């Protein structure tokens, strides 16, 4: 059987079992391919002569750009031929720094066809971030938006430089590609285990790791993501995500095009919840994926007033709080189905369509993934570090961390891949996120899960975002400290602090109580994840020198918390 036939057999099985989780999980098997080139064997196989819309870009001024599957096939062939003429060869690393423009998808398809290695880079990177990426990624070629070309001034002059947009001195022009032949012939078959993607992780606590994915690990491995989202060929799928990060490849490239559906993107200079909801309704988006930060903005609007065609909602990137899920359900009678994965993998755990939901649970293992929870001694328990069993290694797992053998030995341990995240499993097999292994902390010998406390805090009407970290304490070793961003209309003052502390104290066990809080603009990585390492350092400084945290409120500052509300 050809690679194309094997892929579509596996895909069609998951489409047929999209609401039959038991059968899908029990009977799905990854195709084990020797040679595989997703752009040629899958995309082009379904794109030839296909006039359905593959990519639909809408701008805030109402402008639209549509490309059919066949358009994308032909244009990526032309670009692949042009890049080859410019010296791009199999195995060469190409750094791709573009916003959500059609050239992003064309370049990715062309690079896959050539066997080049793509290094996605967010446009938020500064000039000082680039030398490390160029060196560690062994970059040979650049495809960069015209607005960002100056960031590369003074860097390696031997790099092939192609600018998208207006002409830039010293750079080739992207549009020169479209005089090339629309037929493409690869130089050789692509091995399934050849490197395809290099991702620099977001680095919330350490220097970014360089994750290597192959021609099968993300493209073929994204069948688990397709199953979790529940995509169908007739969907218009909108994933709110920025290029440069793994989630963009998950849900803005491989999962929707594996399903044969339309990728929809709304492009605006600044995010607006109201404008986003209007676009979703006006253009008939049917499936929506967004990170928790976006969902928290969306629920500030009157969701019920928007008449949409949405049939499926998912959330990923960070755990989704139950309060957000409930508010969306009340407005739209749809549940946001949470899921879990990493840059190093495709979707591992999730709530697929048609299955009973447990509010706050990230779901059950997805087809192709066998999950265990390991204690400190490496024994399987009902609570512990999330680990993937490797006796039947999932295709969606990365190949390696480049040039970091020590880290690979650490994560590939005794027949498991260790994720570094902690969860618990209930009697029905549902998994519940606790936190990063290095985020969970002890207070008075009790283990504290920041995620549980944060989920409770954002239920308060004043709280938009929350992050809980340990603050050193002489009596209890550590106490929970909450850093909070407030919703519009609420003041960061004593009354608000008292209201939040009182709200939390009424709903938490004594050992979990928030003992300190501070109104604070949460520091984030360029991918939007909270920089907890900075908050822990800030909390430690404030504990050592209380005068350094003038905006901190402590439980001990409120005598009224030691008596029932309303007591004089």
XYZ file of C-alpha atoms in Angstrom:
568
model
C 0.000 0.000 0.000
C 1.339 3.468 -0.867
C 2.026 6.102 1.780
C -0.925 8.086 0.428
C -3.283 5.115 0.742
C -2.059 4.272 4.252
C -2.508 7.860 5.407
C -6.036 8.216 4.092
C -7.038 4.806 5.457
C -5.981 5.930 8.941
C -7.618 9.325 8.528
C -10.882 7.924 7.205
C -11.062 5.501 10.118
C -10.864 8.403 12.582
C -13.432 10.435 10.638
C -15.815 7.486 10.678
C -15.325 6.983 14.431
C -15.362 10.664 15.355
C -18.005 10.096 18.046
C -17.089 6.517 18.923
C -14.177 7.085 21.277
C -13.922 3.501 22.531
C -13.533 2.026 19.063
C -11.240 4.790 17.827
C -8.922 4.463 20.819
C -8.865 0.673 20.812
C -8.470 0.046 17.080
C -6.499 2.988 15.703
C -2.951 2.203 14.630
C -0.385 4.652 13.293
C 0.767 3.973 9.737
C 4.440 2.959 9.905
C 5.941 4.549 6.827
C 9.457 4.311 5.407
C 9.036 7.206 2.979
C 6.565 10.062 3.349
C 6.280 13.627 2.121
C 3.069 15.148 3.405
C 2.914 17.983 0.879
C 3.242 15.579 -2.063
C 1.587 12.438 -0.702
C -1.347 14.030 1.148
C -1.875 17.685 0.291
C -1.264 17.412 -3.444
C -3.103 14.090 -3.617
C -6.334 15.786 -2.508
C -5.580 19.195 -4.055
C -5.143 18.352 -7.744
C -8.171 19.801 -9.567
C -9.848 20.616 -6.226
C -11.497 24.056 -6.420
C -12.747 24.074 -2.814
C -11.327 26.823 -0.591
C -8.203 25.725 1.260
C -7.267 29.087 2.789
C -9.500 32.063 3.568
C -7.925 35.241 4.958
C -10.124 38.143 6.087
C -8.834 41.587 7.098
C -10.342 44.037 9.566
C -11.084 46.460 6.692
C -13.243 43.785 5.033
C -10.683 42.676 2.437
C -10.573 38.969 1.647
C -8.160 36.534 0.012
C -9.160 32.997 -0.938
C -7.011 30.231 -2.370
C -8.352 26.871 -3.542
C -6.559 23.607 -2.828
C -5.438 23.469 -6.454
C -4.197 27.085 -6.284
C -2.036 26.178 -3.300
C -0.717 23.072 -5.054
C 0.325 24.941 -8.185
C 1.773 27.994 -6.441
C 3.772 25.907 -3.962
C 5.163 23.928 -6.910
C 6.309 27.169 -8.533
C 7.856 28.372 -5.290
C 9.610 25.023 -4.704
C 11.166 25.216 -8.179
C 12.245 28.812 -7.556
C 13.748 28.050 -4.131
C 15.651 25.127 -5.621
C 17.096 27.500 -8.232
C 18.206 29.798 -5.402
C 20.169 26.977 -3.782
C 17.682 25.541 -1.270
C 18.494 21.827 -0.951
C 17.192 18.828 0.948
C 18.210 19.132 4.590
C 18.905 22.887 4.446
C 17.379 24.907 7.281
C 15.061 27.743 6.238
C 13.917 30.299 8.818
C 10.346 31.428 8.158
C 9.307 34.743 9.761
C 5.905 35.772 8.442
C 2.545 36.828 9.814
C -0.675 35.108 8.731
C -0.165 35.843 5.038
C -0.734 33.439 2.147
C 3.023 33.303 1.546
C 3.442 31.531 4.895
C 1.409 28.526 3.765
C 2.908 28.544 0.270
C 6.452 28.549 1.662
C 5.735 25.749 4.118
C 4.293 23.548 1.365
C 7.196 24.328 -0.964
C 9.810 23.618 1.709
C 8.218 20.280 2.563
C 8.249 19.289 -1.112
C 11.945 20.155 -1.327
C 12.868 18.308 1.869
C 14.131 21.535 3.462
C 13.947 21.947 7.240
C 11.607 24.749 8.331
C 12.395 26.824 11.436
C 9.224 28.823 12.247
C 9.972 32.159 13.943
C 7.454 34.543 15.455
C 7.550 38.106 14.151
C 7.750 39.228 17.790
C 11.403 38.181 17.963
C 13.816 41.072 18.413
C 17.116 41.467 16.566
C 19.055 40.279 19.623
C 17.121 36.965 19.603
C 18.235 36.041 16.098
C 21.971 35.162 16.352
C 21.192 32.266 18.716
C 18.493 30.948 16.395
C 20.658 31.257 13.307
C 23.546 29.487 15.005
C 21.677 26.712 16.816
C 19.293 26.143 13.914
C 22.153 26.094 11.364
C 20.078 28.416 9.203
C 21.001 28.714 5.506
C 17.995 30.546 4.041
C 15.528 33.246 5.143
C 11.959 33.984 4.031
C 10.950 37.082 5.977
C 8.237 39.737 5.855
C 9.512 43.056 4.514
C 8.703 44.823 7.808
C 11.115 42.533 9.693
C 14.094 42.372 7.346
C 16.048 45.064 9.224
C 16.324 42.707 12.191
C 18.775 40.662 10.119
C 21.077 43.569 9.257
C 24.705 42.739 10.009
C 24.084 38.998 10.312
C 25.647 36.230 8.212
C 25.946 37.652 4.651
C 25.993 34.159 3.098
C 22.323 33.579 3.941
C 19.816 33.406 1.082
C 17.470 36.310 1.822
C 13.953 36.439 0.341
C 11.628 39.255 1.348
C 7.833 39.030 1.216
C 6.200 42.362 0.380
C 7.902 45.486 -0.905
C 11.382 45.283 -2.431
C 14.249 45.473 0.081
C 17.829 46.282 -0.988
C 20.014 43.198 -0.675
C 17.029 40.843 -0.545
C 15.425 38.828 -3.332
C 11.726 39.410 -3.990
C 9.320 36.586 -3.153
C 7.033 37.268 -6.121
C 9.853 36.436 -8.531
C 8.925 32.791 -7.918
C 5.752 32.881 -9.966
C 7.331 32.687 -13.363
C 8.575 29.197 -12.534
C 7.140 25.897 -13.782
C 3.885 24.777 -12.109
C 5.066 21.157 -12.256
C 7.412 19.940 -9.537
C 9.564 16.806 -9.461
C 11.333 15.931 -6.186
C 15.043 15.166 -6.256
C 14.478 11.879 -4.368
C 11.908 10.135 -2.169
C 11.636 11.695 1.294
C 12.393 9.413 4.234
C 9.694 9.615 6.879
C 12.323 10.145 9.588
C 14.057 13.105 7.888
C 13.883 16.334 9.932
C 11.140 18.709 8.805
C 10.515 21.243 11.590
C 12.731 22.803 14.260
C 10.845 24.605 17.035
C 12.357 26.833 19.671
C 10.095 26.341 22.681
C 8.707 29.369 24.495
C 11.078 29.130 27.467
C 8.793 29.937 30.438
C 11.435 28.857 32.944
C 14.641 28.253 30.981
C 16.513 28.834 27.730
C 14.377 27.673 24.788
C 14.905 24.068 23.732
C 15.221 23.150 20.064
C 12.625 20.488 19.235
C 13.087 18.385 16.089
C 10.037 17.008 14.261
C 10.177 14.769 11.223
C 8.209 14.483 7.998
C 5.820 12.144 9.779
C 5.765 13.258 13.430
C 3.776 16.473 12.977
C 2.064 15.959 9.596
C 0.964 12.361 10.232
C 0.920 12.698 14.024
C -1.651 15.489 13.711
C -4.316 12.856 13.080
C -4.700 12.772 16.879
C -5.328 16.541 16.793
C -7.860 16.156 13.978
C -9.720 13.582 16.079
C -9.743 15.766 19.196
C -11.091 18.827 17.353
C -13.548 16.671 15.437
C -12.862 18.276 12.051
C -14.845 17.342 8.944
C -14.150 18.086 5.253
C -16.981 20.648 5.136
C -15.722 22.727 8.073
C -14.527 26.327 8.095
C -11.958 26.100 10.844
C -10.632 29.146 12.720
C -7.674 28.712 15.054
C -6.660 31.901 16.866
C -2.914 31.489 16.898
C 0.207 33.293 15.751
C 2.746 31.814 13.333
C 6.003 30.645 14.811
C 4.520 28.360 17.449
C 3.631 24.683 17.405
C -0.094 25.284 17.891
C -0.166 27.145 14.585
C 1.163 24.063 12.803
C -1.239 21.819 14.743
C -4.420 23.673 13.950
C -3.646 26.151 11.164
C -1.943 23.680 8.853
C -1.873 19.952 9.419
C -5.087 19.041 11.267
C -7.495 21.039 9.041
C -5.797 20.134 5.774
C -5.583 16.510 6.869
C -9.367 16.707 7.133
C -9.615 18.494 3.777
C -11.385 21.518 5.245
C -10.974 25.296 4.976
C -8.480 27.200 7.144
C -9.971 30.580 8.114
C -7.947 33.456 9.594
C -9.078 36.920 10.682
C -6.245 39.465 10.553
C -6.336 42.618 12.688
C -3.703 44.948 14.114
C -5.048 44.470 17.647
C -7.244 41.749 19.103
C -10.851 42.764 19.697
C -13.255 40.250 21.215
C -16.288 41.990 19.699
C -14.767 42.155 16.210
C -13.646 38.526 16.408
C -17.124 37.357 17.375
C -18.681 39.436 14.589
C -16.360 37.824 12.020
C -17.086 34.314 13.320
C -20.799 34.941 12.870
C -20.593 36.807 9.545
C -18.311 34.372 7.709
C -19.869 31.138 8.941
C -16.990 29.696 10.967
C -17.999 26.197 12.118
C -15.103 25.129 14.371
C -13.123 27.386 16.677
C -9.918 26.792 18.618
C -8.562 29.485 20.936
C -6.214 29.691 23.922
C -7.599 30.405 27.410
C -6.492 34.052 27.259
C -8.716 34.612 24.214
C -11.641 32.717 25.728
C -11.392 34.912 28.836
C -11.738 37.993 26.617
C -14.593 36.518 24.588
C -16.743 35.804 27.634
C -16.669 39.506 28.545
C -18.956 40.062 25.523
C -22.633 39.180 25.195
C -21.992 35.822 23.506
C -25.675 34.959 23.194
C -26.259 37.960 20.937
C -24.009 36.512 18.217
C -25.818 34.114 15.856
C -23.121 31.756 14.679
C -22.804 28.480 12.763
C -20.337 27.139 15.306
C -20.717 23.441 16.036
C -17.410 22.681 17.838
C -15.225 24.631 20.261
C -11.840 23.623 21.663
C -9.206 25.225 23.844
C -5.485 24.539 24.087
C -2.179 26.127 25.001
C -2.793 26.254 28.741
C -5.432 24.610 30.958
C -8.932 26.047 30.617
C -10.738 27.032 33.799
C -14.178 25.481 34.437
C -15.797 28.910 34.909
C -14.950 29.887 31.318
C -16.366 26.622 29.962
C -19.615 27.112 31.876
C -20.174 30.695 30.712
C -19.750 29.690 27.060
C -22.080 26.715 27.511
C -24.811 28.945 28.959
C -24.567 31.360 26.027
C -24.184 28.989 23.054
C -25.183 25.568 24.358
C -21.748 24.364 23.246
C -18.962 23.124 25.463
C -15.334 24.102 25.001
C -13.546 20.777 24.808
C -10.162 21.065 26.448
C -7.105 19.214 25.183
C -3.477 18.700 26.091
C -0.254 18.409 24.142
C 3.170 19.982 23.837
C 5.521 21.393 21.222
C 7.219 17.999 21.513
C 4.038 16.118 20.541
C 0.699 16.418 18.831
C -2.503 16.298 20.915
C -2.067 13.575 23.564
C -5.162 13.934 25.746
C -8.473 15.573 24.941
C -12.241 15.597 24.979
C -13.287 14.422 21.493
C -16.797 15.075 20.117
C -19.792 13.203 21.430
C -18.210 12.141 24.715
C -19.403 12.961 28.245
C -17.589 16.016 29.600
C -16.244 16.510 33.100
C -15.945 20.232 33.804
C -12.287 21.070 34.314
C -10.958 17.767 32.974
C -8.617 17.785 30.003
C -10.185 14.517 28.854
C -8.846 11.052 28.074
C -5.885 9.768 26.027
C -6.390 10.268 22.301
C -6.046 7.538 19.657
C -2.416 6.583 19.185
C -1.258 7.697 22.649
C -0.863 5.419 25.705
C -0.599 7.578 28.818
C 0.654 6.769 32.326
C 1.067 8.847 35.496
C 4.401 8.275 37.254
C 5.312 8.929 40.879
C 8.744 10.055 42.076
C 9.981 6.438 41.905
C 8.796 5.943 38.325
C 5.836 3.753 39.331
C 2.462 4.118 37.615
C -0.130 5.731 39.885
C -3.423 7.592 39.639
C -1.590 10.862 40.236
C 1.824 11.878 39.003
C 3.837 13.109 36.048
C 2.149 12.654 32.674
C 4.204 10.190 30.641
C 3.799 8.531 27.240
C 4.455 4.813 27.064
C 7.062 4.035 24.431
C 6.443 0.300 23.966
C 4.353 1.473 20.998
C 5.956 4.850 20.312
C 3.401 7.352 18.975
C 4.224 8.862 15.604
C 3.429 12.337 16.972
C 6.348 12.370 19.411
C 9.344 14.509 18.466
C 12.549 12.952 17.180
C 14.870 14.719 19.645
C 16.067 17.882 21.331
C 18.821 19.030 19.002
C 22.323 18.976 20.538
C 21.003 18.138 24.012
C 21.621 14.458 24.708
C 21.438 14.993 28.468
C 17.918 16.405 28.262
C 16.861 13.551 25.979
C 18.080 11.013 28.531
C 16.094 12.876 31.168
C 12.779 12.840 29.294
C 13.128 9.361 27.735
C 13.338 7.310 30.895
C 12.659 3.626 31.518
C 10.315 3.206 28.563
C 8.450 6.499 28.950
C 8.564 10.026 27.580
C 8.156 12.350 30.576
C 6.239 15.567 29.874
C 7.115 17.504 33.042
C 3.393 18.075 33.735
C 1.472 16.618 36.670
C -2.103 15.326 36.587
C -4.480 12.971 38.333
C -6.781 10.356 36.793
C -10.256 9.595 38.111
C -11.990 6.218 38.234
C -13.471 6.721 34.742
C -10.131 7.462 33.088
C -10.469 11.242 32.837
C -7.319 13.296 33.443
C -7.199 16.463 35.529
C -4.333 18.894 35.189
C -2.469 19.858 38.370
C 0.454 21.879 37.030
C 4.014 21.812 35.835
C 6.148 19.582 38.000
C 8.275 22.614 38.880
C 5.187 24.815 39.602
C 3.557 22.591 42.239
C 4.799 23.503 45.714
C 4.349 22.608 49.376
C 2.881 24.734 52.145
C 2.873 23.332 55.695
C 3.618 19.930 54.106
C 0.490 20.129 51.927
C 0.931 20.039 48.163
C -0.509 23.086 46.404
C -1.667 23.071 42.785
C -1.483 26.619 41.365
C -3.941 25.717 38.627
C -6.677 24.749 41.128
C -6.322 28.070 42.953
C -6.188 30.089 39.725
C -9.350 28.388 38.477
C -11.122 29.470 41.650
C -9.814 33.029 41.580
C -11.029 33.822 38.056
C -14.557 32.939 39.160
C -14.506 36.216 41.098
C -16.169 38.993 39.120
C -13.143 41.300 39.368
C -10.439 38.882 38.214
C -9.444 38.641 34.550
C -6.245 36.607 34.962
C -4.516 34.956 37.896
C -1.176 33.326 38.586
C -0.337 31.659 41.899
C 3.235 31.044 43.038
C 4.906 30.144 46.352
C 5.954 33.021 48.600
C 8.562 32.038 51.238
C 7.161 31.992 54.769
C 8.999 31.323 58.042
C 6.147 29.326 59.569
C 4.725 27.391 56.618
C 7.826 27.171 54.359
C 5.718 28.698 51.535
C 2.282 30.256 51.265
C 0.180 30.795 48.120
C 0.556 34.268 46.641
C -1.753 35.385 43.840
C -0.786 37.858 41.151
C -3.953 39.255 39.604
C -4.971 41.256 36.555
C -8.367 42.908 37.022
C -11.263 43.257 34.633
C -12.285 46.672 33.411
C -14.228 48.681 35.965
C -12.472 47.322 39.071
C -9.878 49.236 41.075
C -6.687 47.654 42.474
C -7.415 48.784 46.018
C -7.980 47.446 49.515
C -11.696 46.826 49.023
C -11.082 44.711 45.917
C -8.331 42.768 47.685
C -10.610 42.082 50.648
C -13.429 40.926 48.395
C -11.154 38.496 46.558
C -9.528 37.112 49.710
C -12.924 36.659 51.341
C -14.290 34.949 48.221
C -11.331 32.544 48.112
C -11.338 31.807 51.848
C -14.989 30.759 51.674
C -14.258 28.204 48.971
C -10.821 26.783 49.783
C -9.502 24.435 52.421
C -7.490 26.286 55.099
C -4.151 24.989 53.777
C -4.992 26.277 50.258
C -5.979 29.802 51.257
C -4.468 32.725 49.418
C -2.302 34.403 52.043
C -0.944 37.228 49.876
C -2.039 38.909 46.683
C -0.776 41.635 44.418
C -2.398 43.415 41.501
C 0.118 42.994 38.740
C 0.538 42.996 34.960
C 1.437 39.340 34.426
C 4.785 38.877 32.649
C 4.465 36.630 29.608
C 6.610 34.978 27.008
C 6.281 36.102 23.406
C 3.940 33.135 22.911
C 1.619 34.433 25.671
C 2.474 31.998 28.457
C 2.894 33.362 31.977
C 6.536 33.732 33.058
C 6.167 32.067 36.446
C 9.907 32.103 37.058
C 9.740 35.912 37.200
C 6.765 35.852 39.556
C 8.497 33.394 41.902
C 11.545 35.654 42.028
C 9.325 38.688 42.665
C 7.478 36.874 45.465
C 10.762 35.830 47.085
C 12.041 39.419 46.999
C 8.802 40.719 48.489
C 8.951 38.106 51.260
C 12.510 39.116 52.168
C 11.751 42.852 52.019
C 8.033 43.653 52.398
C 8.738 47.329 51.683
C 9.694 46.355 48.129
C 6.116 45.265 47.387
C 4.026 48.285 48.290
C 1.039 46.992 46.306
C 0.981 43.615 48.086
C -1.919 42.752 50.361
C -1.539 40.099 53.064
C -4.292 38.153 54.742
C -2.979 39.423 58.078
C -3.732 43.002 56.946
C -7.481 42.288 57.165
C -8.813 41.675 60.665
C -12.290 41.341 59.155
C -11.210 38.061 57.565
C -10.977 36.548 61.021
C -14.692 37.121 61.605
C -17.822 36.263 59.615
C -18.879 38.773 56.909
C -21.274 41.394 58.298
C -19.926 41.127 61.846
C -19.336 44.652 63.278
